[in-house]
Amino acid sequence: IEHKEEKKLKQKLSKLHPADIADLFRELDLEEAKYIYLLADDETAADVILELEEDERRRFLEALPSEVIARRFIDQMDSDDAADVLGEMDDNRQQEVLSHLEDVKVAGDIADLLNYHEDTAGGLMAKEYIQVKESWNLPTCLRSMRRQGEDVNEVYYVYVVDNDGILKGTLSLKRLLLSPENATVKDIYNDKLISVRTDAPGEEVSAIMEKYDLVALPVVDGIGRLVGRITIDDVVDFMREEAEKDYQLASGITEDVESSDSVWIHTRARMPWLLLGMLGGILSSRVVGGFVSLLSEHPQLAFFMGLIAAMAGNTGMQSSAIIVQSLASGSMGLDTTWNKLIKELSIALLNATVLAVIILTYNYIVGAGVALTYTVGIAMFSVVVFASLLGTFIPLLMKRLKIDPAVATGPFVTTMNDIIGMFVYLTIATICYAWLV
Amino acid sequence: IEHKEEKKLKQKLSKLHPADIADLFRELDLEEAKYIYLLADDETAADVILELEEDERRRFLEALPSEVIARRFIDQMDSDDAADVLGEMDDNRQQEVLSHLEDVKVAGDIADLLNYHEDTAGGLMAKEYIQVKESWNLPTCLRSMRRQGEDVNEVYYVYVVDNDGILKGTLSLKRLLLSPENATVKDIYNDKLISVRTDAPGEEVSAIMEKYDLVALPVVDGIGRLVGRITIDDVVDFMREEAEKDYQLASGITEDVESSDSVWIHTRARMPWLLLGMLGGILSSRVVGGFVSLLSEHPQLAFFMGLIAAMAGNTGMQSSAIIVQSLASGSMGLDTTWNKLIKELSIALLNATVLAVIILTYNYIVGAGVALTYTVGIAMFSVVVFASLLGTFIPLLMKRLKIDPAVATGPFVTTMNDIIGMFVYLTIATICYAWLV
């Protein structure tokens, strides 16, 4: 079916959504994909490009001359998407593509957007929006909107500015449709203004849009002039990526990998934490090595080393996950670091007591020696409390040091707690065996 | 400032967004909050209620008579929010509140929505939407939209239906604004239709809206009749909750907890995994106990127990995180379970080789005995390979058993790998020491 039946294919393609064509692409080889591609009309082709994964897109575009990229793709895209695609190319290629764009204003907009960091409001925003002046009456307003509307794919709000371009408020299309013709913009616009500055971080943008349930958020410069707008679809993508990144970091994966990436990329993403874990394990072996005479005398101490290490790891991970999430969602509220630690301490004391009582009872029932029973019980209590506090403290510390606290969870906290757990366990063992045996 | 200055407070409140008033609430006690509440106008009051957390809302509403809830809150809300709030009450209270609603149609809509499961398209959708018939001309269309528009807060698309109410397509407000007056709906609507059935799970809804970058998604019944629409803000909330839940499950937290929840709720959410970890640790102590004579003869074997357990845990967690994410995002593509396992095996073999060589070299350099060096090296290799496969296999198995695979990551996989890791390590040690010493 792949060959020749151009017309049928064309018809089929025109019925598919670009996201579905992108899915289709993944199942074809490069030559077939190109063939299909040429059949699609310009706007669809540009949309398909956007739906591809970053590395697929790069491979596809590398083969094409700058002029084709400019005319067939970049020119058809919204400015934010165009900037994203160009941002993946090197500087020379960017210049070349931009120079081939026909409309200098569009090229200028894209060049502007390229200056912002990808994960800030400036990097997320698009230049396509509709603005009206507050002094206009509705017919003028509608005429201007029709003209501006040609370049804008989705219109959620119309932004109202004064004569200096300072953002004053929003006007919903619904309001516009339902208002009498003789009104002026001033009378009907909504002046409860929610906006962000270009340098606001992406997390702040998504938190604001989520909190206030917005579908579009205007972006202003340092003196309040409207320079762009961010739409919810870009923020949804951003949120998804952030959530995946945090999840992977908690599981010890350092790069954003997809299940479909190559074996090599996967290995590279997993190795750093494995090496750190290895280093931690070696350190832990040195710590345990310091207690060699104790262990050779009482080998049964080794039975519970795994239990103590696991409980230290688990409680530490739980505590750090809670803190990292509340830091990420900004729901820390007015709690100070101090309050957090005190609360974690209460939870830890409660958990530690329950767990220590269980393991004491277990060892009593199975008839482990007195010294071993007390050692494991006391160590369990100490290690759980200590690991919880460390799990709370490290993310807070990282936050203060401006490191992403998500890095702290998972293997990092677990590894530290393993080592400290072993030290605490064997130290307590030394004391217990000295006193009780 | 809290006392008496009613007018000033009222003015201030009218300038705040409901989400901000909800924030303010959290810092006040119940009496103060009620006082502030009575000052807010009805619609704001209803919005504030929605912005509160579930348990805060419940506490607040419990104190109020059904009639007040119906008139002041439910009547002001969109039907989906009203259904969510009512869904948190018991059946009797629901009936009471619904019976106090003035508009029987609204009460009927809400009662309908209450029938759907919370996490399906039916549970996420709202009854407020604007529909037009495909045969109408634009003036009729606009007149009808003005009438319908009164109840609808945000209009993104107008839905086009035929005479039987079957959904045919969408019409964007922009298109409507920019079209000539003498067109009919039939000529200008977009018939590329993306919709979901009421019984579609929430994950499918969010995947579709994300894939196609939609801000609103129409919901149809079994025969294609339009029954509601889902807006992106509800899906964003849903996505956030899902991501948080997965993250917490991976960190061993079984309930959806907020950092602000009570010590008791935190303990309850963390205890199940800690108990499972405890059980695993006790089992692991039995396994190690089976090798007691080996350990008393060669106590240095205990030095590396922590390292082996940690590496088994880490690699298992990494593998399961990748699988769980690709299952959640539906990006498994055409890969079969078999392909997944083979790919994971390649990555695992690569990682295992690197790690085994490192630890062999380390033990050679520090001059550990031959038997210990080989034991740790071989055990490292075997454990890493095995833990990766188990980490891949268990989530896939859970998926097939219709259990949420996210449950599999974190403590569960880690605990299993700990136990198996210890057994493998000490078995290899038995063989190595028998042969090499």
PDB file of C-alpha atoms in Angstrom, chain A residues 190-284:
ATOM      1  CA  ASN A 190     -11.671  42.763  33.387  1.00  0.00           C
ATOM      2  CA  ASP A 191      -9.026  44.637  35.346  1.00  0.00           C
ATOM      3  CA  LYS A 192      -8.206  41.825  37.786  1.00  0.00           C
ATOM      4  CA  LEU A 193      -4.843  41.264  36.256  1.00  0.00           C
ATOM      5  CA  ILE A 194      -2.712  38.165  36.630  1.00  0.00           C
ATOM      6  CA  SER A 195       0.570  38.253  34.713  1.00  0.00           C
ATOM      7  CA  VAL A 196       4.192  37.182  35.060  1.00  0.00           C
ATOM      8  CA  ARG A 197       7.482  38.829  34.166  1.00  0.00           C
ATOM      9  CA  THR A 198       9.666  37.366  31.437  1.00  0.00           C
ATOM     10  CA  ASP A 199      12.228  36.152  33.981  1.00  0.00           C
ATOM     11  CA  ALA A 200       9.764  34.167  36.121  1.00  0.00           C
ATOM     12  CA  PRO A 201      10.819  30.508  36.361  1.00  0.00           C
ATOM     13  CA  GLY A 202       8.669  27.852  34.668  1.00  0.00           C
ATOM     14  CA  GLU A 203       7.652  26.372  38.031  1.00  0.00           C
ATOM     15  CA  GLU A 204       6.150  29.712  39.027  1.00  0.00           C
ATOM     16  CA  VAL A 205       4.286  29.966  35.720  1.00  0.00           C
ATOM     17  CA  SER A 206       2.742  26.524  36.082  1.00  0.00           C
ATOM     18  CA  ALA A 207       1.906  27.116  39.757  1.00  0.00           C
ATOM     19  CA  ILE A 208       0.099  30.369  38.883  1.00  0.00           C
ATOM     20  CA  MET A 209      -1.803  28.879  35.955  1.00  0.00           C
ATOM     21  CA  GLU A 210      -2.824  25.905  38.062  1.00  0.00           C
ATOM     22  CA  LYS A 211      -3.817  27.956  41.088  1.00  0.00           C
ATOM     23  CA  TYR A 212      -5.964  30.394  39.142  1.00  0.00           C
ATOM     24  CA  ASP A 213      -7.176  27.865  36.542  1.00  0.00           C
ATOM     25  CA  LEU A 214      -5.949  29.914  33.571  1.00  0.00           C
ATOM     26  CA  VAL A 215      -5.672  28.791  29.949  1.00  0.00           C
ATOM     27  CA  ALA A 216      -3.471  31.697  28.928  1.00  0.00           C
ATOM     28  CA  LEU A 217      -1.208  33.950  30.955  1.00  0.00           C
ATOM     29  CA  PRO A 218       0.144  37.302  29.709  1.00  0.00           C
ATOM     30  CA  VAL A 219       3.865  37.993  30.073  1.00  0.00           C
ATOM     31  CA  VAL A 220       5.131  41.523  30.732  1.00  0.00           C
ATOM     32  CA  ASP A 221       8.573  43.121  30.717  1.00  0.00           C
ATOM     33  CA  GLY A 222      10.212  44.987  33.586  1.00  0.00           C
ATOM     34  CA  ILE A 223       7.951  48.031  33.270  1.00  0.00           C
ATOM     35  CA  GLY A 224       4.695  46.174  32.695  1.00  0.00           C
ATOM     36  CA  ARG A 225       4.496  46.236  28.892  1.00  0.00           C
ATOM     37  CA  LEU A 226       2.837  43.231  27.300  1.00  0.00           C
ATOM     38  CA  VAL A 227       5.421  41.165  25.395  1.00  0.00           C
ATOM     39  CA  GLY A 228       3.839  37.717  25.003  1.00  0.00           C
ATOM     40  CA  ARG A 229       1.470  35.116  26.310  1.00  0.00           C
ATOM     41  CA  ILE A 230       1.855  31.575  27.577  1.00  0.00           C
ATOM     42  CA  THR A 231      -0.806  29.012  26.706  1.00  0.00           C
ATOM     43  CA  ILE A 232      -1.819  26.086  28.875  1.00  0.00           C
ATOM     44  CA  ASP A 233      -0.698  23.409  26.396  1.00  0.00           C
ATOM     45  CA  ASP A 234       2.925  24.494  26.740  1.00  0.00           C
ATOM     46  CA  VAL A 235       2.594  24.513  30.503  1.00  0.00           C
ATOM     47  CA  VAL A 236       1.044  21.040  30.507  1.00  0.00           C
ATOM     48  CA  ASP A 237       4.064  19.778  28.592  1.00  0.00           C
ATOM     49  CA  PHE A 238       6.358  21.573  31.015  1.00  0.00           C
ATOM     50  CA  MET A 239       4.553  20.097  34.037  1.00  0.00           C
ATOM     51  CA  ARG A 240       4.712  16.607  32.599  1.00  0.00           C
ATOM     52  CA  GLU A 241       8.422  16.913  31.981  1.00  0.00           C
ATOM     53  CA  GLU A 242       9.055  18.264  35.479  1.00  0.00           C
ATOM     54  CA  ALA A 243       7.036  15.464  37.079  1.00  0.00           C
ATOM     55  CA  GLU A 244       8.875  12.838  35.018  1.00  0.00           C
ATOM     56  CA  LYS A 245      12.230  14.388  35.871  1.00  0.00           C
ATOM     57  CA  ASP A 246      11.485  14.389  39.596  1.00  0.00           C
ATOM     58  CA  TYR A 247      10.227  10.831  39.454  1.00  0.00           C
ATOM     59  CA  GLN A 248      13.324   9.668  37.622  1.00  0.00           C
ATOM     60  CA  LEU A 249      15.652  11.567  39.940  1.00  0.00           C
ATOM     61  CA  ALA A 250      13.961   9.896  42.908  1.00  0.00           C
ATOM     62  CA  SER A 251      14.645   6.567  41.215  1.00  0.00           C
ATOM     63  CA  GLY A 252      18.270   7.409  40.536  1.00  0.00           C
ATOM     64  CA  ILE A 253      18.111   8.319  36.859  1.00  0.00           C
ATOM     65  CA  THR A 254      19.941  11.528  36.023  1.00  0.00           C
ATOM     66  CA  GLU A 255      18.899  12.300  32.462  1.00  0.00           C
ATOM     67  CA  ASP A 256      15.404  12.551  31.073  1.00  0.00           C
ATOM     68  CA  VAL A 257      15.167   9.219  29.265  1.00  0.00           C
ATOM     69  CA  GLU A 258      12.317   7.602  27.399  1.00  0.00           C
ATOM     70  CA  SER A 259      11.777   3.907  27.386  1.00  0.00           C
ATOM     71  CA  SER A 260      12.469   4.039  23.629  1.00  0.00           C
ATOM     72  CA  ASP A 261      15.939   5.609  23.953  1.00  0.00           C
ATOM     73  CA  SER A 262      19.009   3.574  23.111  1.00  0.00           C
ATOM     74  CA  VAL A 263      20.777   1.185  25.450  1.00  0.00           C
ATOM     75  CA  TRP A 264      23.704   3.578  25.531  1.00  0.00           C
ATOM     76  CA  ILE A 265      21.622   6.575  26.648  1.00  0.00           C
ATOM     77  CA  HIS A 266      20.001   4.459  29.334  1.00  0.00           C
ATOM     78  CA  THR A 267      23.335   3.274  30.645  1.00  0.00           C
ATOM     79  CA  ARG A 268      24.672   6.822  30.708  1.00  0.00           C
ATOM     80  CA  ALA A 269      21.613   8.027  32.605  1.00  0.00           C
ATOM     81  CA  ARG A 270      21.808   5.303  35.207  1.00  0.00           C
ATOM     82  CA  MET A 271      25.530   5.029  35.753  1.00  0.00           C
ATOM     83  CA  PRO A 272      26.163   8.190  37.850  1.00  0.00           C
ATOM     84  CA  TRP A 273      23.909   7.067  40.672  1.00  0.00           C
ATOM     85  CA  LEU A 274      25.144   3.498  40.477  1.00  0.00           C
ATOM     86  CA  LEU A 275      28.687   4.741  40.849  1.00  0.00           C
ATOM     87  CA  LEU A 276      27.654   6.910  43.774  1.00  0.00           C
ATOM     88  CA  GLY A 277      25.898   3.897  45.283  1.00  0.00           C
ATOM     89  CA  MET A 278      29.064   1.894  44.713  1.00  0.00           C
ATOM     90  CA  LEU A 279      31.159   4.543  46.449  1.00  0.00           C
ATOM     91  CA  GLY A 280      28.669   4.572  49.330  1.00  0.00           C
ATOM     92  CA  GLY A 281      28.783   0.789  49.520  1.00  0.00           C
ATOM     93  CA  ILE A 282      32.573   0.789  49.607  1.00  0.00           C
ATOM     94  CA  LEU A 283      32.565   3.422  52.364  1.00  0.00           C
ATOM     95  CA  SER A 284      30.041   1.331  54.221  1.00  0.00           C
TER      96      SER A 284
END
